[in-house]
XYZ file of C-alpha atoms in Angstrom:
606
model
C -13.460 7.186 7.265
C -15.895 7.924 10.276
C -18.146 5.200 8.706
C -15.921 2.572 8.905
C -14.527 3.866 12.684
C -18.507 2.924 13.613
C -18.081 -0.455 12.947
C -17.787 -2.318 16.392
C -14.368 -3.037 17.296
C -12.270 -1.183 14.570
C -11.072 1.108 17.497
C -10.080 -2.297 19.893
C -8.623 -3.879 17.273
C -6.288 -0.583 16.308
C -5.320 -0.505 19.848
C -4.475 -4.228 19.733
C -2.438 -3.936 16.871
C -0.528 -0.843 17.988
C 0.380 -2.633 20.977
C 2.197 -5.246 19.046
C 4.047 -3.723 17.796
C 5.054 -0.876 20.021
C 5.974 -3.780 22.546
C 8.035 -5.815 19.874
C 9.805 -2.799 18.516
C 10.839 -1.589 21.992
C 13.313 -4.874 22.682
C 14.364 -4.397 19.297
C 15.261 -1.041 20.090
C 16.939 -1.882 22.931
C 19.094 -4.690 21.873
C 20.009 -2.467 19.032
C 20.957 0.915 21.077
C 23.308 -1.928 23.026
C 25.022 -2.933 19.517
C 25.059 0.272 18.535
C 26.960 2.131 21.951
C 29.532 -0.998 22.338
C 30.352 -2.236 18.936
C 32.064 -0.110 15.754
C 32.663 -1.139 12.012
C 31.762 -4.329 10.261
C 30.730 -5.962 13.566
C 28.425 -3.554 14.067
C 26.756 -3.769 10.523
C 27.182 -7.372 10.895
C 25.354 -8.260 14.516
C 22.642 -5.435 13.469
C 21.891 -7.506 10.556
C 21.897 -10.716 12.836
C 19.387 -8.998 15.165
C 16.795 -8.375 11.866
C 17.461 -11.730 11.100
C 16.697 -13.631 14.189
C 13.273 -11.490 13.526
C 12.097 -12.474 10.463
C 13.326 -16.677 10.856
C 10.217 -17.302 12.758
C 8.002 -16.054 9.708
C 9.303 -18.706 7.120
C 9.747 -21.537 9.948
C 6.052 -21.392 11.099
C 4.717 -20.116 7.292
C 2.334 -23.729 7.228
C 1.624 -23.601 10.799
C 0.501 -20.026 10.827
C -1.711 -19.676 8.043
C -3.718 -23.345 9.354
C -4.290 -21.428 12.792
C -5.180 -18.241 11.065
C -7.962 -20.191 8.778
C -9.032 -23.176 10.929
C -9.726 -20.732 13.744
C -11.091 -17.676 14.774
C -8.866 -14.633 14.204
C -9.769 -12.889 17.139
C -9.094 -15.970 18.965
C -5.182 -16.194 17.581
C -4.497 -12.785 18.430
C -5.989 -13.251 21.837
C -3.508 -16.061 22.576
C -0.646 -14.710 20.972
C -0.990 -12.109 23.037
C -0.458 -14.191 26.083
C 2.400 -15.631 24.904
C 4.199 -12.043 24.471
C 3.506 -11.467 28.666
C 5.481 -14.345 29.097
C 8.213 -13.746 27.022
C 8.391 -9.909 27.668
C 8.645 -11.544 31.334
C 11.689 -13.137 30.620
C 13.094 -10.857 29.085
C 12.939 -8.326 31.591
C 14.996 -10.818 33.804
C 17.667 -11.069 31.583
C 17.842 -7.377 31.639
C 18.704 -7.416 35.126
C 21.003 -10.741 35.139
C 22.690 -8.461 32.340
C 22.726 -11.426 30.161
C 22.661 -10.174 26.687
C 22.704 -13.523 24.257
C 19.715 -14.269 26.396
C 18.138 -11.191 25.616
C 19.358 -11.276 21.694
C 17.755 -14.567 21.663
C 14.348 -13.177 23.182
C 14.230 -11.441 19.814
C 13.400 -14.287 18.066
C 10.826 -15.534 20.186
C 9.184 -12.084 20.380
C 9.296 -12.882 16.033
C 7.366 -15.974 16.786
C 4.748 -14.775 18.589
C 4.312 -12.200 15.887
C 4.615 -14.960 13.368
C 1.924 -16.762 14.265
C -0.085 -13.771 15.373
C 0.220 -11.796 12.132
C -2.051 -13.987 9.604
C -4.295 -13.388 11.863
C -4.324 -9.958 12.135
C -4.195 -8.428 8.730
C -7.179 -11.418 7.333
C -9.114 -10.009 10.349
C -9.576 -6.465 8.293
C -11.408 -8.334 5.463
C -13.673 -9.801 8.048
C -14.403 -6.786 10.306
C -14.588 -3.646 7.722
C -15.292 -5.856 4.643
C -14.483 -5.302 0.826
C -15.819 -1.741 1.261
C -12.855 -0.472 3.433
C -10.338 -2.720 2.613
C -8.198 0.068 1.084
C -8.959 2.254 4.201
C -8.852 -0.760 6.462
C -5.239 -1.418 5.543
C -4.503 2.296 5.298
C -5.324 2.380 8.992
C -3.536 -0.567 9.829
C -0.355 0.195 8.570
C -0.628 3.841 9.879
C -1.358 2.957 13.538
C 2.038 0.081 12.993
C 3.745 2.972 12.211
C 2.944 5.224 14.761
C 3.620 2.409 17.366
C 7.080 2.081 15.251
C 7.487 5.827 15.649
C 6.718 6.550 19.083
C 7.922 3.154 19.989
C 11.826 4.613 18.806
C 11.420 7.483 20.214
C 10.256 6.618 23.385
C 12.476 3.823 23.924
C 15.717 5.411 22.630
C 15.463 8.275 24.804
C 14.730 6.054 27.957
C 17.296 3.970 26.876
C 19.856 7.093 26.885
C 18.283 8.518 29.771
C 18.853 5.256 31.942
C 22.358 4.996 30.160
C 24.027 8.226 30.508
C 27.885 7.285 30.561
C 27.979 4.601 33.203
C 29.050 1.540 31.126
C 31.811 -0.406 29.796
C 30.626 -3.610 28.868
C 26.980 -4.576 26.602
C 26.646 -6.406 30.456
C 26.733 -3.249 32.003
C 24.187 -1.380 29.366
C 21.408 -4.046 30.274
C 21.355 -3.750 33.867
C 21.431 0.209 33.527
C 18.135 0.016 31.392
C 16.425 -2.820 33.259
C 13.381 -0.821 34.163
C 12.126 -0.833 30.726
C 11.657 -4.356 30.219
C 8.590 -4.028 32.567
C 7.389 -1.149 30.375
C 7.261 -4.608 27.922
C 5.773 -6.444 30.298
C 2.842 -3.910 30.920
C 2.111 -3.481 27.329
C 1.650 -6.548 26.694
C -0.763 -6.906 30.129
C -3.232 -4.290 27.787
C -2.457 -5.991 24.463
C -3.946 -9.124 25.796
C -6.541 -7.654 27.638
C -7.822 -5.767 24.819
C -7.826 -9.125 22.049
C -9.411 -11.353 24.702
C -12.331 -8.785 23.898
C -12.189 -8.664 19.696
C -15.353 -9.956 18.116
C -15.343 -13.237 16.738
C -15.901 -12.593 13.036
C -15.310 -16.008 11.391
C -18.710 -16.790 9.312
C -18.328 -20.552 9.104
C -15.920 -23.294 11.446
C -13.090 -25.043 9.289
C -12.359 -28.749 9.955
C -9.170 -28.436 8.973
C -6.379 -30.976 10.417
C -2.638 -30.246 10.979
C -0.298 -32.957 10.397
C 2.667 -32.632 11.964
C 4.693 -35.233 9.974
C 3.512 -33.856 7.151
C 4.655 -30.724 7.806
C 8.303 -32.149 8.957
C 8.061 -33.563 5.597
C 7.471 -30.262 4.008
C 4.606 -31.630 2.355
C 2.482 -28.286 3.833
C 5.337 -26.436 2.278
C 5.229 -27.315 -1.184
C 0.975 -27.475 -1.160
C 0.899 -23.784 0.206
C 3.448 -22.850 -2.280
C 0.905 -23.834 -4.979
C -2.073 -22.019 -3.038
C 0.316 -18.700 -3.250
C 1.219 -19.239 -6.654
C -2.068 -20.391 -8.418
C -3.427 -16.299 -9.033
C -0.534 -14.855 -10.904
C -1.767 -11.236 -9.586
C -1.168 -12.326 -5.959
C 2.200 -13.807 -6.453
C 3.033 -10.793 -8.352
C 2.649 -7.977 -5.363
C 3.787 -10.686 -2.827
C 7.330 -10.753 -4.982
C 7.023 -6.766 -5.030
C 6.467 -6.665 -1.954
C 9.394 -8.658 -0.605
C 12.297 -6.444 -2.783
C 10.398 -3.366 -1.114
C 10.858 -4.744 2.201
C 14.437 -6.347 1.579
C 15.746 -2.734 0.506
C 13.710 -1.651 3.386
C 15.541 -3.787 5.509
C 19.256 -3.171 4.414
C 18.766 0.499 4.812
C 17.831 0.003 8.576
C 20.884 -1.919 8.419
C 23.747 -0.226 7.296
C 22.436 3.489 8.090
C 23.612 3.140 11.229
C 27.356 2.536 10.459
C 26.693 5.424 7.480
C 25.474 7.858 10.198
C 28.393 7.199 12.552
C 30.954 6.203 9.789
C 30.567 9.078 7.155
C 29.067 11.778 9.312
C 30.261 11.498 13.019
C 26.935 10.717 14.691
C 27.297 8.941 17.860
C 24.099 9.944 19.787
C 21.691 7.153 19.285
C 18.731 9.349 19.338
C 19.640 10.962 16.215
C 20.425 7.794 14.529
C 16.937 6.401 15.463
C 14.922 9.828 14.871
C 16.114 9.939 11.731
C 15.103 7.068 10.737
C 11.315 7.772 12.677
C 10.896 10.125 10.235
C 10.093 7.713 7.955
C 7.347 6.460 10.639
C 5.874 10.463 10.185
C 6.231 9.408 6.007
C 4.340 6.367 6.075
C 1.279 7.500 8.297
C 1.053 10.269 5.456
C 1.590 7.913 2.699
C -0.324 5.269 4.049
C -3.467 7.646 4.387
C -3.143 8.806 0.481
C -3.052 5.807 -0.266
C -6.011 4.500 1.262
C -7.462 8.271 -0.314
C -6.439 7.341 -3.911
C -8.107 3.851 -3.845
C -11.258 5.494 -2.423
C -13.299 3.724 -5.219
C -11.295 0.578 -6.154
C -7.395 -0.768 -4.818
C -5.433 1.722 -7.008
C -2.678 -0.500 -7.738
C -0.704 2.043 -9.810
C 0.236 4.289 -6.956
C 2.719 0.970 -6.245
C 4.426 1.668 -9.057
C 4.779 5.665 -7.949
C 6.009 4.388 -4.858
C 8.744 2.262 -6.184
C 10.138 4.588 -8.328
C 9.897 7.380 -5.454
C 11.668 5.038 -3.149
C 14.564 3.966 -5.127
C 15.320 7.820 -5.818
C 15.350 8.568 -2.093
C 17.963 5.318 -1.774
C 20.260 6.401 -4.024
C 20.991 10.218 -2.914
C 20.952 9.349 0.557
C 24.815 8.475 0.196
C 25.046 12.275 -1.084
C 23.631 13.544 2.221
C 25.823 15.453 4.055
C 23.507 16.827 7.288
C 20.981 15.271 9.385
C 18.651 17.335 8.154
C 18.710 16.747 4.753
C 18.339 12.834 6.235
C 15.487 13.606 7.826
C 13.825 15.151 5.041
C 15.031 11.981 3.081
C 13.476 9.748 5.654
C 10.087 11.324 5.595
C 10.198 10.967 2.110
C 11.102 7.345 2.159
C 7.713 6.972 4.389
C 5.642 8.926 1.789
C 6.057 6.332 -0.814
C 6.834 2.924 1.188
C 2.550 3.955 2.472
C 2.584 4.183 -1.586
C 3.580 0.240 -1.804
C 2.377 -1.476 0.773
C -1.207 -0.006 1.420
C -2.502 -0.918 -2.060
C -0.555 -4.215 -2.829
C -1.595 -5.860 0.899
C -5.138 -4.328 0.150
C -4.833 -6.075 -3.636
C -3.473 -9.667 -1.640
C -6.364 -9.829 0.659
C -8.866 -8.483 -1.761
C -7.684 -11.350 -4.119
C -7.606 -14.626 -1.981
C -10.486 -16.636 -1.193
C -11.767 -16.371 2.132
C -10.767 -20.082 2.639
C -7.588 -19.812 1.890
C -6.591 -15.910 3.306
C -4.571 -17.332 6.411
C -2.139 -19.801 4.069
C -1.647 -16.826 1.817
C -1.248 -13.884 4.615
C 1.457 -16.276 5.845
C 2.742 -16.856 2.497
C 3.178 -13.101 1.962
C 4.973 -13.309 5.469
C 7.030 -16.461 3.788
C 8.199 -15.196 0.446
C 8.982 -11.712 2.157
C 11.202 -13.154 5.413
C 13.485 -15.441 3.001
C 13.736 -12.585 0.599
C 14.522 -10.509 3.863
C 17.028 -12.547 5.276
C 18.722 -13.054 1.921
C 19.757 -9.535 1.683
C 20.625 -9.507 4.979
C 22.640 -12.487 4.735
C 24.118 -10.971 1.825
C 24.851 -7.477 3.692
C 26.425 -9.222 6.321
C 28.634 -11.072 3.646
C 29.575 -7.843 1.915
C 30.312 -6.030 5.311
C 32.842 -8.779 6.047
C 34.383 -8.464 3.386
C 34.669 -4.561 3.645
C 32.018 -3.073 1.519
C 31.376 0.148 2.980
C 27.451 1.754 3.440
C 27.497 3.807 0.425
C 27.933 1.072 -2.036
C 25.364 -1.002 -0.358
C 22.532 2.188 -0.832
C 23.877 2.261 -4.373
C 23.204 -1.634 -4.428
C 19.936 -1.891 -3.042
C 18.914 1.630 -5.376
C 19.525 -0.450 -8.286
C 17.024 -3.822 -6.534
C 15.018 0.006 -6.560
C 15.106 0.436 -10.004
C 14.148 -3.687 -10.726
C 11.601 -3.168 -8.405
C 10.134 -0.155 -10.040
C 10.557 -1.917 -13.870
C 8.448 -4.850 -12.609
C 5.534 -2.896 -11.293
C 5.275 -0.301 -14.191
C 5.215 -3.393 -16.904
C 2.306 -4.847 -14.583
C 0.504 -1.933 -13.987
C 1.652 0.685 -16.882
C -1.752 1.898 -17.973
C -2.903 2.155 -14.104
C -0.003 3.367 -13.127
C -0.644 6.192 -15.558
C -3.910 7.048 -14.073
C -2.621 6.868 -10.646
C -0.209 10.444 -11.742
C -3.208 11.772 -13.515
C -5.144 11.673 -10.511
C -2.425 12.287 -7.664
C -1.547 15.616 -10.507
C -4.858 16.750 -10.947
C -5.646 16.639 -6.793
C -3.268 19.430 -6.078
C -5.787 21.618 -8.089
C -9.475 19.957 -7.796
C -11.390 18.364 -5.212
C -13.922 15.544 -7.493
C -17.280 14.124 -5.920
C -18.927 11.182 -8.002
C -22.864 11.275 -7.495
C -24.531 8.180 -8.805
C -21.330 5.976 -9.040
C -23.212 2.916 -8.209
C -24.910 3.183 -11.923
C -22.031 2.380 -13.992
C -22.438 -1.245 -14.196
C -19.752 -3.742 -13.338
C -19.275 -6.029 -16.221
C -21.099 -6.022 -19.504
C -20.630 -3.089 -22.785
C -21.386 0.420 -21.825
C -21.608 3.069 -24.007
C -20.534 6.221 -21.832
C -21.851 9.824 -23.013
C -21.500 12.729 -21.203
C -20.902 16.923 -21.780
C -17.836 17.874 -22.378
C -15.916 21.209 -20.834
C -13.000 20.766 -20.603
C -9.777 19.364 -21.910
C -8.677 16.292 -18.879
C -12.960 15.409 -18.837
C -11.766 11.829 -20.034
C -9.555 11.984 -16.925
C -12.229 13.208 -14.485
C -14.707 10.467 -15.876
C -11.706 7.443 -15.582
C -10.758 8.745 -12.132
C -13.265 6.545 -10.347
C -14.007 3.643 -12.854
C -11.783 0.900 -12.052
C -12.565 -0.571 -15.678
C -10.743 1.487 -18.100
C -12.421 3.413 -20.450
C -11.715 3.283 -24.140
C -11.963 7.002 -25.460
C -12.816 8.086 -28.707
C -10.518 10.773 -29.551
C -9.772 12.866 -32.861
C -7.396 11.020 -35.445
C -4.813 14.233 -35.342
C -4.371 14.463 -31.496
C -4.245 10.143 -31.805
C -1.312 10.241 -34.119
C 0.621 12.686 -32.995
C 4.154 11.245 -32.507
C 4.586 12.895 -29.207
C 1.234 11.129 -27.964
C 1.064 8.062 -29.639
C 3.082 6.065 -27.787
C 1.049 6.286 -24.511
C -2.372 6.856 -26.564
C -2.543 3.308 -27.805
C -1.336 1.909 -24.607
C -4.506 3.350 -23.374
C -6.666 1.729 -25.749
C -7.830 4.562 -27.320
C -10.334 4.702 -30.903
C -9.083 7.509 -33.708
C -12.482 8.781 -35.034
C -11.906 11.550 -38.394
C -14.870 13.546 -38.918
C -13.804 12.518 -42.753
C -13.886 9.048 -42.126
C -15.937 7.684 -39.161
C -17.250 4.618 -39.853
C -13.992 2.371 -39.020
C -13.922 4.322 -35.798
C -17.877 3.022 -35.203
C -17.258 0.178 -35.835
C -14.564 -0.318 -33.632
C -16.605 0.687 -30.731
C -18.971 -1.557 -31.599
C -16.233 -4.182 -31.477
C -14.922 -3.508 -27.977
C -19.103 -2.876 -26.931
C -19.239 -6.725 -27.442
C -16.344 -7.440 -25.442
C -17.550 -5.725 -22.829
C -15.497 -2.922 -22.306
C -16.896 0.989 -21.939
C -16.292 2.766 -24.563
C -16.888 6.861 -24.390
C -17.366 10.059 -26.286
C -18.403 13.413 -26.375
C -21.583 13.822 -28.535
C -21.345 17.368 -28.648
C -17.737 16.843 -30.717
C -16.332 19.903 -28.922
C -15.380 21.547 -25.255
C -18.338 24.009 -24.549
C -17.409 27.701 -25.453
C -19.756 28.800 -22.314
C -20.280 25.624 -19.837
C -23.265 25.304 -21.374
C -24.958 22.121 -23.132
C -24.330 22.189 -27.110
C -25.918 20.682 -29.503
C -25.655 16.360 -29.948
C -24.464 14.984 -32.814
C -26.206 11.670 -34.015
C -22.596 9.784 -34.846
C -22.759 7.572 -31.940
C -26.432 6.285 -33.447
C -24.103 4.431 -35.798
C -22.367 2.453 -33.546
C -24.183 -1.227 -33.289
C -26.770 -1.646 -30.298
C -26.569 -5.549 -30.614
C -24.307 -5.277 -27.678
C -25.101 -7.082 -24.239
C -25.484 -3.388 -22.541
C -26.686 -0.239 -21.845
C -25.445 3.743 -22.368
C -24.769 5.707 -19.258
C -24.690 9.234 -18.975
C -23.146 12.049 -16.722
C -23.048 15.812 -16.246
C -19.366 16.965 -15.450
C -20.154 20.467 -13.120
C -17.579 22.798 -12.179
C -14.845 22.537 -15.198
C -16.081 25.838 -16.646
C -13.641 28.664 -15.740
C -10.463 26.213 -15.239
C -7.282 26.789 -16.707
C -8.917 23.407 -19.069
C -11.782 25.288 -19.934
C -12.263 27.353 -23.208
C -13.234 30.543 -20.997
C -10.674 30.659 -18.158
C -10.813 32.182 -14.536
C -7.192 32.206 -13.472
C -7.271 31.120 -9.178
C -3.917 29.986 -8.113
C -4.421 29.673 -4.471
C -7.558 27.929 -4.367
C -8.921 24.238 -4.940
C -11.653 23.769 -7.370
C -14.726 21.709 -6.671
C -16.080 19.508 -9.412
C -19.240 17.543 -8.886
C -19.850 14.531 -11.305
C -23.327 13.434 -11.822
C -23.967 10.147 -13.091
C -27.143 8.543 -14.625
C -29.141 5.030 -14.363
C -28.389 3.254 -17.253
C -30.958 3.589 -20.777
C -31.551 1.683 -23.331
C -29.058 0.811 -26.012
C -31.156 2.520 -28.956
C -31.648 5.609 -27.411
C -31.429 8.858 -29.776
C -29.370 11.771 -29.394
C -31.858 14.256 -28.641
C -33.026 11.944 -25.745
C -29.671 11.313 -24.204
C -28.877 15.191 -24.202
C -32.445 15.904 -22.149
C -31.490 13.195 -19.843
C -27.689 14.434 -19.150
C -29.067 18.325 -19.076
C -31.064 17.229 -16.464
C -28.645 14.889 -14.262
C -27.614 17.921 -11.943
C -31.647 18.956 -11.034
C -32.303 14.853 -10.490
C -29.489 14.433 -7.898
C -30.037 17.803 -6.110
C -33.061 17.579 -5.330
């Protein structure tokens, strides 16, 4: 993490992007406290919903426009002048404030959205360019940690000014502006530094674009239908983009309706428990957004998506049940923990994805598909609240979008998915550290052969391998009925001691395919830690494979609860060290390979 805080302007740019959206959030806030104190019901549910949607319009209006800017200029240079926009409109706003004229000030909301809509592109392709592929993961991590602390501090701070300047002295939503006037220069200030700070961004775009907007063209929706294609020609992009938007739809009908639940069900009138409630799930989010970027240390882990889905559409569905603030809270933190879960690794997988010349169309296309999925459910709230469905049975709606939500990402991303529990289980217990990562190769047949401890070393070795491994493991463990479901899902090859040349051959199969296949020469976990004796079966398996056999030297497994001989330590985290070896030659013997992994600790420590 330190690395990538080196790099020169990370630390500007966080600033800029906190900024943003501390300043956006806090008319938001505002104009939402006002709906909140003067209107009751429906109405309430109804104008809230208005308020969200007035947001997100300007990010499917300006979807072509936005994502030409954000690739036929320089990034820096869009957030520089978006920047300058939101001084003028924060300006305005704060007069409205004091003329107390609140449709004025609801309609500010939307041009605060359009400033963001043209400024956001911008700003999440600018973390490709400034920390690169290498700390994308952590890059986003960051990003959407520091949004949510400006969310967080942004409610906070604003709601308690806003009650502070309030007190009682109102009657009228006329009334409540002029009594909080102050703040809008609080606005205008922010954005003062916000602009200050991205006239001062590096300019990181490698090569000029002589791309031309066409205005009629874009009246015609000819831009439309052509970036439509862009967004939709890799199937893996358009994938997280549509998970993406049901995330932030439920996301956004929860905000919503909890409102009217708090007040309705539970008798909450203050406005700063409403809204601090609901910043818990800022506190969730900087947490989940962190271990994210942690568990996609060596690769995007897409999997911990799916753990997030399914986490979130639990915490929707016994909200409803919730009968303290407390127990909300706790909820709400929650909530955070695993929308960090979603978004870090499927923005990370978006930008990681799109070619560099067309990152701005699809950035705004995320923004696209996401705002009209956003604004459909809130359209759709709205219509249900007029017609008198109450809170609860809109959570228990939007837990079953949950539960859709959570079916599409684990049939995507089942196996990885997998592998994302393994590792987020076996982290409670272990602390891993991969030396010599860099010599598993990236394409091409590897034969993988290593000593073996302890019982989860095939999960230890997969851990940081983005490729997945295809295991040989014993015929009895492969077919029993309680394991044989998820065994084959994993690719796995049943070798018999009896009968082992089907298994061989096999392996020699997937070898030409490319894929790594692994086993344990020594057939057995290591009664004492130590290095046993190599068995020649893997000599069988065909060398005429377009690859090499890596090796590694799992340390610190002996003593675990996994190990043969165990040293029981509840209280403590293990450390396991994982050495890993250049790549040999495809005909090397058994006797060889078990010289070379016996000395992989000595090489790398010294």
């Amino acid at each position: 993490m330190r690395e990538m805080f080196k790099i020169v302007g990370v630390i500007n740019y966080l600033i800029v992007v906190f900024l943003n959206a501390f300043t956006d959030l806090g008319h938001k806030i505002i104009i939402q406290n006002t709906i909140f104190k003067v209107y009751d019901g429906e109405l309430q549910i109804i104008l809230t919903a208005i308020v969200n949607a007035l947001i997100l319009l300007p990010f499917i209006l300006l979807f072509s426009p936005s994502g030409f800017l954000a690739d036929r200029f320089a990034k820096s240079a869009i957030m520089k002048y978006s920047s300058a926009l939101a001084v003028v409109v924060t300006l305005l706003i704060t007069y409205f404030y004091y003329q107390g004229w609140f449709y004025s000030a609801f309609f500010m909301t939307f041009m605060l959205a359009l400033q963001s809509a043209i400024y956001s592109p911008a700003k999440y392709g600018y973390i490709k360019e400034l920390v690169g592929l290498k700390f994308i993961s952590l890059g986003n991590g960051a990003v959407q940690a520091v949004t949510t602390i400006a969310i967080l501090s942004g409610i906070i701070f604003y709601t308690v000014l806003f009650e502070i300047s309030l007190a009682d002295n109102f009657q009228t939503k006329e009334d409540v502006l002029k009594a909080i006037a102050p703040l809008g220069w609080l606005l205008v200030l922010g954005s003062l530094i916000e602009w200050f700070l991205a006239s001062n961004l590096p300019n990181m775009m490698v090569e000029a674009s002589q791309k031309k907007f066409n205005f009629k063209r874009y009246i015609r929706a000819e831009y439309l239908q052509k970036n439509i294609k862009t967004i939709k020609r890799n199937k893996e992009i358009f994938d997280a983009i549509l998970a993406l938007s049901l995330f932030w739809s439920i996301s956004q009908v929860v905000l919503a309706i909890f409102g009217e639940f708090a007040k309705g069900e539970l008798g909450i009138t203050n406005a700063i428990y409403v809204q601090g409630a609901m910043a818990m799930a800022g506190f969730g989010i900087i947490a989940g957004s962190f271990l994210a970027a942690a568990f996609s240390k060596y690769y995007v882990n897409s999997g911990v998506a799916t753990i997030g889905a399914l986490g979130v559409t639990i915490i929707v569905f016994v909200i409803p049940s919730c009968e303290s603030i407390l127990s909300l809270v706790l909820l709400f933190a929650l909530f955070g923990i695993f929308s960090g879960f979603i978004m870090v690794p499927l923005n990370s997988l978006i930008q990681l994805k799109a070619p560099r010349v067309h990152l701005g169309i699809i950035l705004a296309g995320n923004n696209f598909v996401q705002n009209i999925f956003m604004v459909s459910f809130l359209l759709l709230t709205t219509l249900f609240a007029f017609f008198g469905t109450s809170a609860i049975s809109l959570f228990y709606l939007m837990s079953l979008v949950g539960a859709y939500l959570s079916f599409i990402l684990l049939r995507r991303y089942f196996v990885i998915s997998f592998w994302a529990l393994v590792e987020m289980l076996l982290k409670i217990r272990y602390r891993f550290r991969y030396e010599g990562l860099e010599n598993i190769p990236k394409s091409g047949g590897v034969l993988l052969l290593g000593n073996h401890v302890s019982w989860i070393d095939w999960a230890i070795i997969q851990i940081p391998i983005e490729r997945r491994i295809n295991f040989m493991i014993d015929k009895d463990i492969y077919n029993n009925r309680f394991f044989n479901i998820v065994l084959r899902k994993g690719s796995l090859i049943p070798i018999s001691k009896k009968a082992s040349n089907g298994a061989f051959k096999e392996a020699s199969k997937r070898l030409k395919n490319g894929k790594i296949v692994a086993l344990f020469p020594e057939g057995r976990i290591s009664p004492d830690g130590e290095l046993g004796e190599f068995y020649k079966g893997y000599e069988f398996i065909s060398s005429d494979y377009d690859g090499s056999i890596c090796t590694f030297f799992i340390d610190g497994m002996q003593g675990s609860i996994f190990s043969k001989k165990r040293e029981f330590k509840f209280f403590t985290k293990r450390d396991v060290v994982v050495y890993l070896g250049k790549p040999v030659c495809r005909d090397t013997k058994s006797q060889e390979v078990r010289d070379i992994i016996k000395n992989l600790k000595d090489e790398h420590e010294t």
